[in-house]
């Protein structure tokens, strides 16, 4: 596998990102899904949507978040599993600044596939084939933490056994971690979700996952907040909400996008910006603003790893939405060195 790049971003935490790596097949449907569903007939659905476009892109939540962090001048360590077809993908990530030396490469399986159709309202229907992700539990996060001096880990959606193993490794070593179960909430049972969340330094969800997590765990909002340091919930076009057990939630508005193009991976870009701010010791609101600005860049591009991060453009987005102080707090000089 490609050699790890030289570390950059001194003065920041060393971040490891665990999660899926995938090839994204992104389709667009010009109509509205809801117009095709018949009331009273939802118990038996057989629909086919004729898509106008198809884009095949590199993706996976772990790789997407690592991509965003590298674009902000960090050198994240990516921990996950890929397939026999990973070599060109790995080269691209490494050239961008992601340490891919901890990625397990399967000898028999293909890299996971994400197939997603987006309609005119931004609604999505998606299917995920895990492929090599089934071998993610063969990665050894304990070794990664020790050999690369990792001091913060994001545990993203991945093979459930791997997610649990990574969580236990962080607890054993005393390394703070962020829980980001995302799409895997749909298949994880209550005990597994509770184990993934309990003791997390941060918990990330979107609005739907926020409510699903409460259902899966059987905990109230207050009980979740008793067990995590900070709960960050993305709210789509309304921005994000930050909650702590010690106070009321804080809502940070989104950065407006004149022409949204593709919502796929926008949440991953947000997490990259938020984690970059966290790594540099910025206040919560500053982290969220940087996350929202990164999300706006991703929303304006097709694909999850196609947007570029330029200090001037990112600074302008922060200034436009939040004022000049927000751009200054983001420390975008690090991006110029990336």
GROMACS .gro file of N, CA, C and O in nm, residues 14-65:
model
  208
   14UNK      N    1  -0.372   1.446   1.643
   14UNK     CA    2  -0.362   1.347   1.538
   14UNK      C    3  -0.492   1.268   1.535
   14UNK      O    4  -0.529   1.204   1.634
   15UNK      N    5  -0.563   1.274   1.424
   15UNK     CA    6  -0.695   1.216   1.413
   15UNK      C    7  -0.692   1.087   1.333
   15UNK      O    8  -0.626   1.078   1.229
   16UNK      N    9  -0.765   0.987   1.382
   16UNK     CA   10  -0.792   0.866   1.305
   16UNK      C   11  -0.940   0.864   1.272
   16UNK      O   12  -1.024   0.896   1.357
   17UNK      N   13  -0.973   0.829   1.149
   17UNK     CA   14  -1.111   0.819   1.105
   17UNK      C   15  -1.138   0.675   1.065
   17UNK      O   16  -1.074   0.623   0.974
   18UNK      N   17  -1.229   0.610   1.135
   18UNK     CA   18  -1.269   0.475   1.097
   18UNK      C   19  -1.405   0.481   1.029
   18UNK      O   20  -1.489   0.563   1.065
   19UNK      N   21  -1.424   0.396   0.929
   19UNK     CA   22  -1.551   0.397   0.858
   19UNK      C   23  -1.537   0.335   0.721
   19UNK      O   24  -1.430   0.291   0.680
   20UNK      N   25  -1.646   0.336   0.648
   20UNK     CA   26  -1.651   0.266   0.520
   20UNK      C   27  -1.572   0.339   0.412
   20UNK      O   28  -1.553   0.461   0.415
   21UNK      N   29  -1.524   0.260   0.317
   21UNK     CA   30  -1.472   0.308   0.190
   21UNK      C   31  -1.561   0.247   0.083
   21UNK      O   32  -1.596   0.129   0.091
   22UNK      N   33  -1.598   0.325  -0.017
   22UNK     CA   34  -1.693   0.274  -0.116
   22UNK      C   35  -1.675   0.344  -0.249
   22UNK      O   36  -1.611   0.450  -0.259
   23UNK      N   37  -1.732   0.284  -0.351
   23UNK     CA   38  -1.748   0.349  -0.479
   23UNK      C   39  -1.893   0.391  -0.491
   23UNK      O   40  -1.984   0.309  -0.474
   24UNK      N   41  -1.918   0.519  -0.516
   24UNK     CA   42  -2.053   0.573  -0.522
   24UNK      C   43  -2.104   0.576  -0.666
   24UNK      O   44  -2.035   0.625  -0.756
   25UNK      N   45  -2.225   0.525  -0.686
   25UNK     CA   46  -2.295   0.537  -0.813
   25UNK      C   47  -2.413   0.631  -0.788
   25UNK      O   48  -2.512   0.592  -0.724
   26UNK      N   49  -2.403   0.754  -0.835
   26UNK     CA   50  -2.498   0.859  -0.801
   26UNK      C   51  -2.585   0.891  -0.923
   26UNK      O   52  -2.534   0.931  -1.028
   27UNK      N   53  -2.716   0.873  -0.907
   27UNK     CA   54  -2.810   0.896  -1.015
   27UNK      C   55  -2.906   1.009  -0.978
   27UNK      O   56  -2.933   1.032  -0.859
   28UNK      N   57  -2.958   1.080  -1.078
   28UNK     CA   58  -3.055   1.186  -1.053
   28UNK      C   59  -3.185   1.155  -1.127
   28UNK      O   60  -3.185   1.121  -1.246
   29UNK      N   61  -3.294   1.168  -1.054
   29UNK     CA   62  -3.427   1.148  -1.108
   29UNK      C   63  -3.496   1.284  -1.112
   29UNK      O   64  -3.504   1.353  -1.009
   30UNK      N   65  -3.545   1.330  -1.228
   30UNK     CA   66  -3.597   1.467  -1.240
   30UNK      C   67  -3.732   1.489  -1.174
   30UNK      O   68  -3.772   1.604  -1.152
   31UNK      N   69  -3.802   1.383  -1.139
   31UNK     CA   70  -3.932   1.397  -1.075
   31UNK      C   71  -3.925   1.392  -0.925
   31UNK      O   72  -3.819   1.414  -0.864
   32UNK      N   73  -4.038   1.364  -0.860
   32UNK     CA   74  -4.046   1.357  -0.714
   32UNK      C   75  -4.090   1.216  -0.674
   32UNK      O   76  -4.192   1.167  -0.723
   33UNK      N   77  -4.015   1.155  -0.587
   33UNK     CA   78  -4.048   1.019  -0.543
   33UNK      C   79  -4.190   1.011  -0.486
   33UNK      O   80  -4.263   0.917  -0.514
   34UNK      N   81  -4.228   1.112  -0.406
   34UNK     CA   82  -4.355   1.104  -0.335
   34UNK      C   83  -4.474   1.099  -0.430
   34UNK      O   84  -4.581   1.048  -0.393
   35UNK      N   85  -4.456   1.149  -0.552
   35UNK     CA   86  -4.566   1.146  -0.648
   35UNK      C   87  -4.593   1.006  -0.702
   35UNK      O   88  -4.697   0.981  -0.763
   36UNK      N   89  -4.498   0.915  -0.679
   36UNK     CA   90  -4.513   0.779  -0.731
   36UNK      C   91  -4.567   0.681  -0.627
   36UNK      O   92  -4.600   0.566  -0.661
   37UNK      N   93  -4.576   0.722  -0.502
   37UNK     CA   94  -4.627   0.635  -0.398
   37UNK      C   95  -4.778   0.653  -0.384
   37UNK      O   96  -4.827   0.765  -0.370
   38UNK      N   97  -4.851   0.542  -0.390
   38UNK     CA   98  -4.997   0.546  -0.383
   38UNK      C   99  -5.045   0.522  -0.241
   38UNK      O  100  -5.008   0.421  -0.179
   39UNK      N  101  -5.126   0.611  -0.187
   39UNK     CA  102  -5.180   0.590  -0.052
   39UNK      C  103  -5.256   0.458  -0.046
   39UNK      O  104  -5.331   0.422  -0.138
   40UNK      N  105  -5.232   0.385   0.061
   40UNK     CA  106  -5.299   0.257   0.079
   40UNK      C  107  -5.236   0.143   0.004
   40UNK      O  108  -5.283   0.027   0.014
   41UNK      N  109  -5.129   0.169  -0.072
   41UNK     CA  110  -5.062   0.061  -0.147
   41UNK      C  111  -4.914   0.049  -0.111
   41UNK      O  112  -4.837  -0.009  -0.186
   42UNK      N  113  -4.877   0.104   0.002
   42UNK     CA  114  -4.735   0.105   0.039
   42UNK      C  115  -4.687  -0.029   0.093
   42UNK      O  116  -4.567  -0.047   0.118
   43UNK      N  117  -4.780  -0.125   0.113
   43UNK     CA  118  -4.739  -0.257   0.160
   43UNK      C  119  -4.683  -0.342   0.047
   43UNK      O  120  -4.625  -0.448   0.070
   44UNK      N  121  -4.698  -0.297  -0.078
   44UNK     CA  122  -4.646  -0.372  -0.192
   44UNK      C  123  -4.601  -0.271  -0.297
   44UNK      O  124  -4.681  -0.222  -0.377
   45UNK      N  125  -4.472  -0.237  -0.296
   45UNK     CA  126  -4.419  -0.133  -0.384
   45UNK      C  127  -4.331  -0.196  -0.491
   45UNK      O  128  -4.241  -0.276  -0.462
   46UNK      N  129  -4.358  -0.163  -0.617
   46UNK     CA  130  -4.275  -0.207  -0.728
   46UNK      C  131  -4.260  -0.088  -0.823
   46UNK      O  132  -4.347  -0.060  -0.905
   47UNK      N  133  -4.151  -0.016  -0.808
   47UNK     CA  134  -4.130   0.107  -0.882
   47UNK      C  135  -3.995   0.107  -0.952
   47UNK      O  136  -3.898   0.047  -0.904
   48UNK      N  137  -3.989   0.174  -1.064
   48UNK     CA  138  -3.864   0.193  -1.136
   48UNK      C  139  -3.854   0.339  -1.174
   48UNK      O  140  -3.949   0.397  -1.229
   49UNK      N  141  -3.742   0.403  -1.145
   49UNK     CA  142  -3.723   0.544  -1.174
   49UNK      C  143  -3.619   0.560  -1.285
   49UNK      O  144  -3.508   0.505  -1.275
   50UNK      N  145  -3.656   0.632  -1.389
   50UNK     CA  146  -3.565   0.656  -1.501
   50UNK      C  147  -3.476   0.776  -1.467
   50UNK      O  148  -3.523   0.890  -1.458
   51UNK      N  149  -3.349   0.750  -1.447
   51UNK     CA  150  -3.255   0.856  -1.407
   51UNK      C  151  -3.200   0.928  -1.529
   51UNK      O  152  -3.180   0.869  -1.636
   52UNK      N  153  -3.174   1.058  -1.511
   52UNK     CA  154  -3.118   1.140  -1.618
   52UNK      C  155  -2.967   1.131  -1.626
   52UNK      O  156  -2.909   1.141  -1.734
   53UNK      N  157  -2.902   1.119  -1.510
   53UNK     CA  158  -2.755   1.120  -1.509
   53UNK      C  159  -2.702   1.011  -1.417
   53UNK      O  160  -2.770   0.967  -1.323
   54UNK      N  161  -2.578   0.971  -1.444
   54UNK     CA  162  -2.506   0.876  -1.358
   54UNK      C  163  -2.364   0.927  -1.341
   54UNK      O  164  -2.294   0.954  -1.439
   55UNK      N  165  -2.323   0.940  -1.215
   55UNK     CA  166  -2.185   0.975  -1.184
   55UNK      C  167  -2.127   0.866  -1.095
   55UNK      O  168  -2.189   0.827  -0.995
   56UNK      N  169  -2.010   0.816  -1.130
   56UNK     CA  170  -1.941   0.715  -1.050
   56UNK      C  171  -1.825   0.783  -0.980
   56UNK      O  172  -1.735   0.838  -1.047
   57UNK      N  173  -1.827   0.782  -0.848
   57UNK     CA  174  -1.730   0.858  -0.769
   57UNK      C  175  -1.674   0.774  -0.655
   57UNK      O  176  -1.733   0.675  -0.613
   58UNK      N  177  -1.561   0.818  -0.604
   58UNK     CA  178  -1.505   0.759  -0.483
   58UNK      C  179  -1.582   0.809  -0.362
   58UNK      O  180  -1.621   0.926  -0.357
   59UNK      N  181  -1.607   0.721  -0.264
   59UNK     CA  182  -1.684   0.763  -0.148
   59UNK      C  183  -1.663   0.672  -0.029
   59UNK      O  184  -1.557   0.612  -0.012
   60UNK      N  185  -1.767   0.660   0.054
   60UNK     CA  186  -1.758   0.590   0.182
   60UNK      C  187  -1.739   0.693   0.291
   60UNK      O  188  -1.657   0.787   0.278
   61UNK      N  189  -1.813   0.680   0.402
   61UNK     CA  190  -1.812   0.786   0.502
   61UNK      C  191  -1.674   0.808   0.563
   61UNK      O  192  -1.633   0.922   0.588
   62UNK      N  193  -1.600   0.700   0.589
   62UNK     CA  194  -1.468   0.717   0.647
   62UNK      C  195  -1.375   0.793   0.554
   62UNK      O  196  -1.307   0.889   0.593
   63UNK      N  197  -1.374   0.751   0.427
   63UNK     CA  198  -1.288   0.818   0.329
   63UNK      C  199  -1.333   0.961   0.303
   63UNK      O  200  -1.250   1.051   0.287
   64UNK      N  201  -1.464   0.986   0.301
   64UNK     CA  202  -1.514   1.122   0.278
   64UNK      C  203  -1.469   1.218   0.387
   64UNK      O  204  -1.427   1.331   0.360
   65UNK      N  205  -1.480   1.174   0.512
   65UNK     CA  206  -1.440   1.260   0.624
   65UNK      C  207  -1.289   1.283   0.622
   65UNK      O  208  -1.241   1.395   0.643
   0.00000   0.00000   0.00000
